[in-house]
Amino acid sequence: MTTQAQAQTVFQEAAVHNLDKNSRKGRARRPRPAGSRTSFTLFLCIVPFLILAFLFSYLPLYGWIYSLYDYKPALGLEGSEFVGLQWFQMLVSSPTQMAQIGQVLMNTLAISFLGIATSVLPLFFAILLNEVKAPWFRNSVQTLTALPNFISWVLVYMIAFSLFSSSGLVNDVLNDAGLITTPIKFLDSDQNVWITMTLWSIWKGLGWGAIIYLASIAGIDQSLYESARIDGAGRFQLMRYITVPQLMPTYLVLLLLSIANILNNGMEQYYVFQNAFNKEWIQVLDLYVYNIGMTGNSLSLATAIGMLKSLISVALLLTVNAVSKRVRGESIV
Amino acid sequence: MTTTMTRTLTTAKRGDTSARYRATVGDVLFRIANYALFLLFAIICAYPFYYLIINSVSANDVSALGDVRLWPVGFHLSNYTQVFQLPGLPMATVVSVGRTVIGTVLTVLASAFLGFMFTQTRMWGRKFWYRFLIITMYFSAGLIPVFIIMKTLGLTNNFWVYVLPFVVQPFNVILAKTYVESMPRELQEAAEVDGANILQVFFRVYLPNMTPILATIAIFSAVTQWNSFQDTLIYITDQSLYTLQYLLYMFINQASSLAQAAQNAGGNLGQIAGVATQQTPTSIRMTVSVLVVLPIIFIYPLFQRFFVKGIMLGAVKG
């Protein structure tokens, strides 16, 4: 269906293109409807938006040269000293810096891998929810479980704080029940940071993540189920041999995208949850760049790290795209 | 026996084929486990919100002890009138609402306009400029270079830093463009025969007919704007430009200054406020949280059906 539509558009474009060529050759000019504009005027209409895209996406790329300077904001680029590749060398030369970067990379990759490992959960969630037949229950579950997706990480942290801090609800209840005598430090601890961060991501994203799979399930050809049932397939066989294989293409696309984004965890979640106790295990690359650049004022070093991260991410994206093209015959970007 | 019959009949009427045969013991067990699982997860997702709400309307001395767990104790609404006396909170509300409204309107208009314009095959360099926009989805120069550019452009400590970077969003442009492509081309031809220029065609003919996709873009953009926290953190030091999210974050982290603010706010109302309604750090946190989340709780269920349909359409088509 999509391919057809695409083909159609291509044909239309080709037709228009030919027309234009013909008119240039001086053959019968296509009569322009009154009020229509020339192609360049059309372009002028979108220029303001192109400028915005240029300012906020392309122009910052120029800022990568700050990684070659010892940039001091007060002096400006002219006043700052040109240091060549010093920052890049520093990343690999000093053992303390190496150890720090190593830890940050480990956190980044560990949290990303946990995210990828748990990315099958929305798929299971959708398959199981599809077995729920009462519409009111189904809809309520869908609404309530997708709700956390729409709140900010600050509010998630507020919820975590009121439920899991030393004086929070969970510790209170456990204490009242006589199960513990000293509060468990859920938040101010360096234990299991990667796992708790993953759990919060699951809490926030699971219900919403399932929606795309629920939509795909709704799109599966019902005759597949009919014929399997006639062949005597049970509930679990239907899931195993029809639903799961039918959802695989969607799952694979999302999986490849998350692999391409393995270095991009974002920083908001980790910023709000970071404290003196868990700092070592929670600093992912994005947060690390913020911490050394904005708080530590090592703008040039932070630029260098951010630049390497961006380059690796784009390379990863192109790689998984090539893999997808070869394996599935479809590109994902 | 009769109940099974009735159930079979009703389910059959709904066109549900899976329940036509008689349920085995395994089926029943599976169904119970399944419902229990979803009930549990729904509670885990919903209870925290309920907890914030009941605590914000309970007696503040009780909620400070963490004793409000299942229903409100000593119901009162004065927290909501009192938090607005906290320094900075009314302004933060104005900023949050302002960026959400202005940001959403601009994003929706820009996405619709660009989506429409990129279907104009006559446009000079159309394919090139389309790629120029779409490519920005896949790379970012990084936090620091972007920060330096914003500073150079004079956007730090400036309200427009909340809005301008969000105006052109490639993904929304793709959505709008795909939608326009699904509309009949004759719409434009007819309007042009009637003498409409390109802007008239867009505003009078296309825009009013794009409501479903624009509503989707609008709700996502509004949620993003309302929830955004990082841009205040990075670009803003001027307190009059703080957002509600940022203020909430400060309220969680600055217990001592919060207690001070609470006492000041309480002092203003000294005579009428009893112990039960005296502000505490807990009551302030809970109340501001509810203020932050309430718009989402109200609006989201209204739109939920809509997203599901939108996504479903995409998934079925793709």
XYZ file of C-alpha atoms in Angstrom:
651
model
C 0.000 0.000 0.000
C 2.724 2.393 1.041
C 4.902 1.329 -1.846
C 2.054 1.930 -4.231
C 1.456 5.389 -2.836
C 5.172 6.113 -3.069
C 5.303 4.891 -6.630
C 2.356 7.103 -7.434
C 4.046 10.157 -5.974
C 7.206 9.388 -7.910
C 5.207 9.165 -11.119
C 3.445 12.418 -10.394
C 6.724 14.131 -9.703
C 8.217 12.720 -12.868
C 5.234 13.991 -14.842
C 5.531 17.487 -13.421
C 9.274 17.440 -14.016
C 8.746 16.555 -17.677
C 6.196 19.312 -18.055
C 8.656 21.855 -16.713
C 11.330 20.639 -19.101
C 8.938 20.889 -22.005
C 7.955 24.435 -21.183
C 11.601 25.437 -21.015
C 12.088 24.083 -24.503
C 9.493 26.546 -25.659
C 6.740 24.036 -26.281
C 3.207 24.604 -25.150
C 3.482 26.318 -21.784
C 1.402 24.869 -19.033
C -1.171 27.534 -18.232
C -0.600 28.671 -14.673
C -3.772 29.162 -12.657
C -4.378 32.718 -11.556
C -2.705 33.534 -8.252
C -0.157 30.741 -8.400
C 3.410 31.688 -7.625
C 6.703 30.879 -9.208
C 8.804 28.102 -7.723
C 11.268 30.526 -6.138
C 8.544 32.476 -4.342
C 7.330 29.178 -2.909
C 10.827 28.587 -1.607
C 10.941 32.061 -0.032
C 7.873 31.132 2.049
C 9.810 28.442 3.901
C 13.082 30.353 4.303
C 12.341 31.589 7.847
C 11.901 28.001 8.985
C 15.041 26.862 7.208
C 16.902 29.626 9.025
C 15.633 28.330 12.374
C 16.783 24.813 11.508
C 20.143 26.187 10.435
C 20.601 28.242 13.612
C 19.717 25.491 16.061
C 21.032 22.395 14.271
C 23.746 23.289 11.764
C 25.391 26.358 13.245
C 26.277 24.573 16.537
C 28.371 22.125 14.492
C 30.761 25.026 13.953
C 31.156 25.044 17.737
C 33.096 21.797 17.497
C 36.201 23.904 16.946
C 35.981 24.860 20.623
C 37.364 21.392 21.263
C 40.637 22.577 19.677
C 40.902 25.601 21.968
C 41.246 26.176 25.662
C 37.967 28.056 25.523
C 37.372 30.694 28.176
C 33.921 32.270 27.822
C 35.144 35.586 29.221
C 37.885 35.890 26.584
C 35.897 34.663 23.608
C 37.317 32.426 20.910
C 39.885 35.049 19.748
C 41.335 35.394 23.231
C 41.391 31.679 23.966
C 44.486 29.621 23.364
C 44.603 27.169 20.460
C 45.652 23.826 21.888
C 45.138 21.445 18.965
C 44.241 17.933 19.982
C 45.252 18.379 23.609
C 41.798 17.551 24.980
C 41.531 14.390 22.924
C 44.976 13.327 24.059
C 44.033 14.071 27.627
C 41.092 11.692 27.370
C 43.432 8.776 26.787
C 46.683 9.876 28.429
C 45.880 10.557 32.067
C 45.002 7.390 34.050
C 42.529 9.233 36.301
C 40.741 10.689 33.298
C 40.772 7.266 31.617
C 39.301 5.648 34.719
C 36.592 8.282 34.922
C 35.684 8.018 31.245
C 35.760 4.236 31.567
C 33.277 4.347 34.435
C 31.039 6.788 32.558
C 31.101 4.591 29.439
C 30.346 1.529 31.537
C 27.337 3.240 33.131
C 26.108 4.433 29.752
C 26.416 1.020 28.108
C 25.057 -0.892 31.124
C 21.940 1.244 31.387
C 21.430 1.084 27.616
C 21.845 -2.708 27.586
C 19.375 -3.104 30.426
C 16.996 -0.937 28.415
C 17.472 -3.121 25.330
C 17.131 -6.319 27.370
C 13.815 -5.121 28.783
C 12.548 -3.862 25.428
C 10.604 -7.104 24.948
C 8.397 -6.223 27.919
C 6.070 -3.877 25.983
C 5.629 -6.649 23.428
C 4.584 -9.171 26.098
C 2.435 -6.533 27.740
C 0.569 -5.967 24.492
C 0.109 -9.669 23.749
C -1.241 -10.359 27.237
C -3.455 -7.262 27.276
C -4.886 -8.387 23.961
C -6.120 -11.528 25.752
C -8.148 -9.347 28.119
C -11.621 -9.362 26.640
C -13.559 -6.941 28.863
C -13.320 -3.608 26.997
C -13.748 -1.420 30.091
C -10.908 -3.213 31.895
C -8.682 -3.133 28.836
C -9.247 0.570 28.267
C -8.744 1.477 31.912
C -5.502 -0.490 32.078
C -4.293 1.130 28.897
C -5.115 4.637 30.139
C -3.627 4.199 33.611
C -0.427 2.473 32.530
C 0.303 4.985 29.766
C -0.172 7.953 32.089
C 3.375 7.966 33.568
C 4.763 8.446 30.065
C 3.255 11.927 29.996
C 4.824 13.335 33.143
C 8.259 14.899 33.482
C 11.264 13.220 35.056
C 11.130 15.875 37.740
C 7.707 14.626 38.757
C 8.896 11.011 38.565
C 11.639 12.010 40.960
C 9.086 13.732 43.208
C 7.094 10.489 43.257
C 10.232 8.472 43.955
C 11.094 10.911 46.715
C 7.723 10.739 48.440
C 7.509 6.960 48.182
C 11.113 5.789 48.617
C 13.073 8.376 50.619
C 14.143 7.467 54.154
C 10.985 9.072 55.510
C 8.856 8.075 52.519
C 5.778 5.903 52.325
C 7.471 2.555 51.654
C 9.873 2.862 54.567
C 7.011 4.029 56.796
C 4.840 1.082 55.895
C 7.679 -1.427 56.295
C 8.566 0.136 59.629
C 4.962 0.039 60.873
C 4.734 -3.579 59.842
C 7.841 -4.284 61.914
C 9.794 -5.581 58.930
C 12.644 -3.085 59.220
C 14.072 -0.949 62.015
C 16.336 1.367 60.035
C 15.041 2.910 56.823
C 16.245 1.341 53.586
C 18.140 3.880 51.505
C 16.490 3.369 48.149
C 17.585 6.701 46.695
C 20.770 7.704 48.530
C 22.717 4.576 47.803
C 25.260 3.351 45.300
C 23.683 -0.119 45.250
C 21.862 -1.316 42.132
C 21.734 2.144 40.597
C 21.582 0.768 37.049
C 18.712 -1.542 37.954
C 16.662 1.094 39.781
C 17.138 3.507 36.876
C 15.927 0.805 34.480
C 12.943 0.079 36.717
C 11.944 3.744 36.704
C 12.236 3.814 32.929
C 10.008 0.742 32.739
C 7.472 2.273 35.104
C 7.379 5.388 32.965
C 7.439 3.808 29.520
C 5.950 0.301 29.559
C 2.265 1.106 29.102
C 2.944 3.624 26.381
C 5.490 1.389 24.663
C 2.839 -1.331 24.381
C 0.463 0.890 22.424
C 2.355 0.528 19.156
C 2.295 -3.260 19.512
C -1.416 -3.213 20.389
C -1.969 -1.251 17.207
C 0.052 -3.766 15.213
C -1.897 -6.677 16.737
C -5.131 -4.995 15.687
C -3.741 -4.901 12.165
C -2.960 -8.628 11.952
C -5.093 -10.442 9.377
C -7.794 -12.261 11.378
C -7.967 -15.094 8.848
C -4.537 -16.237 10.075
C -6.038 -16.876 13.491
C -9.163 -18.461 12.028
C -7.230 -20.990 9.997
C -4.816 -21.762 12.842
C -7.772 -22.380 15.126
C -9.313 -24.727 12.612
C -6.013 -26.587 12.618
C -6.427 -26.959 16.378
C -4.026 -24.324 17.691
C -4.524 -23.332 21.324
C -4.193 -19.911 22.888
C -0.456 -20.126 23.431
C 0.189 -21.624 20.034
C -1.652 -18.705 18.455
C 0.612 -16.294 20.345
C 3.756 -18.267 19.605
C 3.185 -18.942 15.909
C 1.121 -15.974 14.747
C 1.168 -12.930 17.030
C 4.880 -12.936 17.903
C 6.140 -13.467 14.322
C 3.733 -10.806 13.063
C 5.076 -8.287 15.602
C 8.738 -9.055 14.887
C 9.232 -6.441 12.107
C 8.028 -3.647 14.419
C 10.168 -4.972 17.250
C 13.256 -5.191 15.053
C 12.942 -1.594 13.863
C 12.659 -0.342 17.443
C 15.529 -2.596 18.512
C 17.825 -1.282 15.792
C 16.954 2.287 16.706
C 17.770 1.667 20.354
C 21.099 0.145 19.329
C 21.842 3.270 17.290
C 21.018 5.328 20.373
C 23.114 3.283 22.754
C 25.219 6.290 23.790
C 22.260 8.672 24.025
C 20.523 8.046 27.321
C 19.580 11.701 27.692
C 20.405 13.475 30.916
C 17.173 14.539 32.605
C 16.423 11.262 34.369
C 19.960 10.875 35.660
C 20.292 14.538 36.557
C 17.245 14.525 38.826
C 18.146 11.205 40.451
C 21.851 11.955 40.972
C 23.194 12.658 44.450
C 26.490 12.417 46.292
C 25.940 8.714 46.991
C 25.052 7.359 43.580
C 27.036 9.813 41.458
C 29.707 7.320 40.421
C 27.226 4.806 38.984
C 24.617 7.146 37.544
C 26.810 9.426 35.408
C 26.016 8.524 31.822
C 27.757 10.327 28.954
C 25.089 13.010 28.519
C 25.074 13.821 32.221
C 28.872 13.717 32.359
C 29.129 16.258 29.543
C 26.725 18.512 31.435
C 28.516 18.058 34.749
C 32.016 18.842 33.487
C 30.901 21.466 30.959
C 28.273 23.485 32.788
C 29.112 22.834 36.427
C 32.853 22.212 36.113
C 33.335 24.841 33.402
C 35.616 22.653 31.288
C 33.744 23.757 28.193
C 36.362 22.557 25.721
C 36.784 19.085 27.204
C 33.003 18.689 27.361
C 32.743 19.756 23.708
C 35.388 17.200 22.734
C 33.532 14.372 24.508
C 30.156 15.459 23.149
C 31.605 15.641 19.646
C 33.039 12.116 19.823
C 29.695 10.881 21.158
C 27.759 12.527 18.303
C 30.120 11.122 15.674
C 29.917 7.591 17.084
C 26.122 7.823 17.295
C 25.781 8.894 13.664
C 28.172 6.105 12.619
C 26.096 3.581 14.602
C 22.906 4.848 13.015
C 24.337 4.501 9.508
C 25.593 1.020 10.365
C 22.295 -0.332 11.699
C 20.559 1.288 8.759
C 22.860 -0.555 6.358
C 22.309 -3.805 8.279
C 18.563 -3.276 8.138
C 18.704 -2.609 4.408
C 20.663 -5.781 3.802
C 18.687 -8.038 6.136
C 15.161 -6.677 5.799
C 15.443 -4.856 2.511
C 14.145 -1.711 4.205
C 15.962 1.228 5.700
C 14.893 2.462 9.106
C 15.838 6.125 8.880
C -24.340 -24.063 32.568
C -26.725 -21.251 31.791
C -24.115 -18.628 32.601
C -21.633 -20.260 30.254
C -24.285 -20.269 27.566
C -25.118 -16.624 28.040
C -21.478 -15.680 28.025
C -20.844 -17.642 24.886
C -23.799 -15.958 23.262
C -22.808 -12.447 24.250
C -19.184 -12.926 23.279
C -20.234 -14.424 20.003
C -22.372 -11.380 19.383
C -19.304 -9.198 19.806
C -17.711 -11.187 17.053
C -15.073 -12.587 19.370
C -14.049 -15.918 17.940
C -11.579 -16.996 20.597
C -14.210 -17.623 23.286
C -16.624 -19.670 21.217
C -15.330 -22.957 22.522
C -15.869 -23.825 26.173
C -13.216 -22.428 28.479
C -10.947 -25.091 29.958
C -9.520 -24.919 33.488
C -6.244 -23.727 32.032
C -8.049 -20.919 30.228
C -9.745 -19.786 33.403
C -6.491 -19.837 35.386
C -4.718 -17.965 32.635
C -7.462 -15.369 32.549
C -7.392 -14.849 36.317
C -3.599 -14.519 36.362
C -3.744 -12.147 33.416
C -6.363 -9.870 34.970
C -4.520 -9.901 38.303
C -1.252 -8.958 36.605
C -2.796 -5.988 34.831
C -4.721 -4.903 37.899
C -1.462 -4.880 39.848
C 0.426 -2.925 37.218
C -2.394 -0.432 36.802
C -2.329 0.184 40.566
C 1.458 0.616 40.535
C 1.051 3.205 37.791
C -1.920 5.072 39.248
C -1.387 4.981 43.007
C 1.495 7.497 43.122
C -0.726 10.097 41.483
C -3.546 9.333 43.883
C -1.066 9.554 46.772
C 0.040 13.045 45.714
C -3.557 14.228 45.404
C -4.834 12.901 48.747
C -1.796 14.306 50.509
C -2.248 17.727 48.980
C -5.790 17.999 50.391
C -5.132 16.401 53.791
C -4.322 18.042 57.103
C -0.715 19.141 56.717
C 0.458 17.908 60.126
C -0.836 14.422 59.311
C 0.571 14.318 55.779
C 3.979 15.493 57.047
C 4.112 12.338 59.172
C 3.352 10.211 56.098
C 0.119 8.902 57.609
C -2.118 9.713 54.638
C -2.090 6.531 52.593
C -5.490 5.422 51.350
C -7.852 8.386 51.678
C -7.639 12.071 52.634
C -7.475 12.883 56.352
C -8.835 16.243 57.514
C -9.808 17.436 54.055
C -9.023 21.085 53.197
C -8.122 23.009 50.051
C -6.196 25.878 51.580
C -2.863 24.429 50.353
C -3.841 25.526 46.893
C -4.476 29.123 47.890
C -1.372 29.150 50.073
C 1.222 27.854 47.615
C 0.448 30.760 45.333
C 1.866 33.004 48.037
C 5.235 31.306 47.690
C 7.726 33.649 46.071
C 8.126 32.864 42.380
C 5.245 30.433 42.020
C 2.688 32.684 40.287
C 5.367 33.855 37.847
C 6.482 30.269 37.182
C 2.886 29.345 36.388
C 2.651 32.213 33.911
C 5.922 31.148 32.262
C 4.894 27.479 32.084
C 1.457 28.227 30.666
C 2.916 30.853 28.318
C 5.562 28.616 26.810
C 3.060 25.773 26.451
C 0.481 27.892 24.629
C 2.857 29.923 22.437
C 5.165 26.994 21.765
C 2.327 24.675 20.799
C 0.614 27.157 18.496
C 3.860 27.957 16.672
C 4.905 24.322 16.355
C 1.522 23.266 15.008
C 1.370 26.099 12.484
C 4.962 25.586 11.342
C 4.558 21.806 11.013
C 1.345 22.177 9.027
C 2.757 24.905 6.792
C 6.031 23.108 6.083
C 4.209 19.795 5.583
C 1.999 21.527 3.031
C 4.798 23.450 1.314
C 6.947 20.352 0.866
C 4.169 18.796 -1.203
C 4.482 21.672 -3.696
C 6.402 19.946 -6.454
C 7.011 23.297 -8.178
C 9.118 24.589 -5.306
C 12.739 25.446 -6.078
C 15.054 22.804 -4.573
C 12.190 21.093 -2.776
C 13.898 17.733 -2.290
C 17.152 19.296 -1.152
C 15.532 21.544 1.434
C 13.335 18.724 2.677
C 16.446 16.612 3.313
C 18.154 19.645 4.851
C 15.385 19.670 7.463
C 14.961 15.942 7.986
C 18.666 15.269 8.496
C 18.612 17.431 11.630
C 16.615 14.652 13.280
C 19.643 12.380 13.302
C 22.482 14.448 14.682
C 23.151 16.925 17.421
C 26.259 19.014 17.839
C 26.078 18.394 21.564
C 25.144 20.300 24.660
C 28.041 22.736 24.914
C 28.174 24.001 21.283
C 24.398 24.477 21.363
C 24.694 26.353 24.640
C 27.380 28.652 23.219
C 25.264 29.366 20.118
C 22.235 30.170 22.273
C 24.363 32.518 24.286
C 25.732 34.182 21.144
C 22.191 34.610 19.827
C 21.201 36.280 23.101
C 18.743 33.535 23.966
C 20.083 32.721 27.421
C 17.842 34.255 30.074
C 15.317 34.910 27.337
C 11.780 33.531 27.174
C 12.167 32.677 23.480
C 14.732 29.975 24.241
C 11.730 27.939 25.397
C 9.937 28.329 22.089
C 12.182 28.978 19.076
C 14.236 25.750 19.103
C 10.983 23.745 19.165
C 9.263 25.468 16.247
C 10.666 23.367 13.399
C 10.442 19.706 14.326
C 11.326 17.388 11.447
C 9.250 14.498 12.729
C 6.106 16.640 12.918
C 6.821 17.976 9.444
C 6.953 14.394 8.127
C 3.629 13.606 9.829
C 1.968 16.688 8.363
C 3.445 16.107 4.908
C 2.248 12.498 4.823
C -1.199 13.694 5.830
C -1.333 16.365 3.133
C -0.244 13.779 0.572
C -3.251 11.669 1.507
C -5.588 14.587 0.701
C -6.883 15.014 -2.851
C -4.729 17.311 -4.970
C -7.851 18.668 -6.614
C -8.488 20.716 -3.456
C -5.577 22.946 -4.331
C -6.321 23.057 -8.045
C -9.925 24.057 -7.404
C -8.887 26.802 -4.998
C -6.282 28.114 -7.439
C -8.786 28.215 -10.262
C -10.894 30.347 -7.947
C -7.923 32.722 -7.675
C -6.440 31.765 -4.326
C -2.698 32.254 -3.801
C -0.545 29.710 -2.010
C -1.099 31.179 1.456
C -4.852 31.320 0.919
C -4.826 27.736 -0.294
C -3.004 26.721 2.876
C -4.977 28.748 5.418
C -8.451 28.471 3.887
C -8.413 25.007 2.340
C -5.729 22.746 3.817
C -5.322 23.900 7.410
C -9.010 23.452 8.367
C -8.950 19.950 6.892
C -5.859 18.805 8.773
C -7.396 18.801 12.253
C -6.703 15.145 13.213
C -2.968 15.295 12.578
C -2.693 18.814 14.015
C -4.406 17.709 17.215
C -1.889 14.897 17.586
C 1.055 17.237 17.016
C -0.501 19.792 19.377
C -0.957 17.412 22.278
C 2.544 15.974 21.991
C 4.056 19.412 21.696
C 2.038 20.727 24.642
C 3.120 17.829 26.852
C 6.769 18.365 25.872
C 6.589 22.084 26.584
C 4.799 21.650 29.885
C 7.231 18.958 31.077
C 10.439 20.522 29.851
C 13.017 20.980 32.567
C 16.437 20.786 30.964
C 16.242 24.096 29.082
C 15.563 26.057 32.251
C 18.460 24.272 33.897
C 20.881 25.088 31.092
C 19.870 28.473 29.722
C 18.111 30.301 32.551
C 19.476 31.926 35.675
C 16.903 34.726 35.845
C 14.371 33.647 38.478
C 11.460 35.363 36.759
C 11.837 32.867 33.885
C 11.764 29.700 36.015
C 9.115 27.135 35.088
C 6.897 25.103 37.426
C 8.955 21.974 36.772
C 12.133 23.770 37.755
C 10.545 25.200 40.870
C 9.283 21.757 41.841
C 12.791 20.369 41.451
C 14.146 23.102 43.698
C 11.414 22.411 46.238
C 12.444 18.764 46.447
C 16.116 19.562 46.846
C 16.193 22.615 49.018
C 14.491 21.478 52.170
C 15.855 24.228 54.418
C 14.970 27.186 52.216
C 11.635 25.544 51.566
C 10.870 25.406 55.275
C 11.743 29.103 55.388
C 9.429 29.848 52.479
C 6.714 27.797 54.131
C 7.029 29.773 57.334
C 6.928 33.052 55.444
C 3.898 31.971 53.472
C 2.289 30.697 56.672
C 3.157 33.965 58.428
C 1.231 35.946 55.838
C -1.835 33.991 56.771
C -0.846 33.764 60.436
C -4.212 34.466 61.965
C -6.372 32.167 59.919
C -4.030 29.230 59.489
C -4.355 26.580 62.172
C -1.788 23.821 62.723
C -3.622 21.537 60.337
C -3.327 23.956 57.440
C 0.120 25.340 58.301
C 2.352 24.757 55.294
C 5.060 22.132 55.619
C 7.746 21.207 53.058
C 5.741 18.036 52.387
C 2.495 19.892 51.767
C 4.238 22.343 49.432
C 5.875 19.565 47.427
C 2.645 17.599 47.132
C 0.569 20.622 46.181
C 2.992 21.896 43.534
C 3.258 18.352 42.139
C -0.494 18.196 41.757
C -0.506 21.608 40.060
C 2.097 20.288 37.636
C 0.370 16.999 36.899
C -3.296 18.006 36.983
C -3.485 19.459 33.466
C -2.034 16.213 32.131
C -4.388 14.003 34.139
C -7.366 15.979 32.854
C -6.358 16.302 29.229
C -4.635 13.009 28.564
C -7.605 10.596 28.874
C -9.595 12.802 26.472
C -6.909 12.410 23.850
C -5.837 8.850 24.540
C -8.368 7.231 22.229
C -7.143 9.603 19.613
C -3.426 8.684 19.795
C -4.260 5.023 19.761
C -6.275 5.549 16.595
C -3.527 7.666 15.056
C -0.842 5.113 15.835
C -3.129 2.304 14.732
C -3.682 3.979 11.396
C 0.067 4.325 10.952
C 0.767 0.757 11.995
C -1.932 -0.741 9.805
C -0.833 1.307 6.843
C 2.859 0.585 7.361
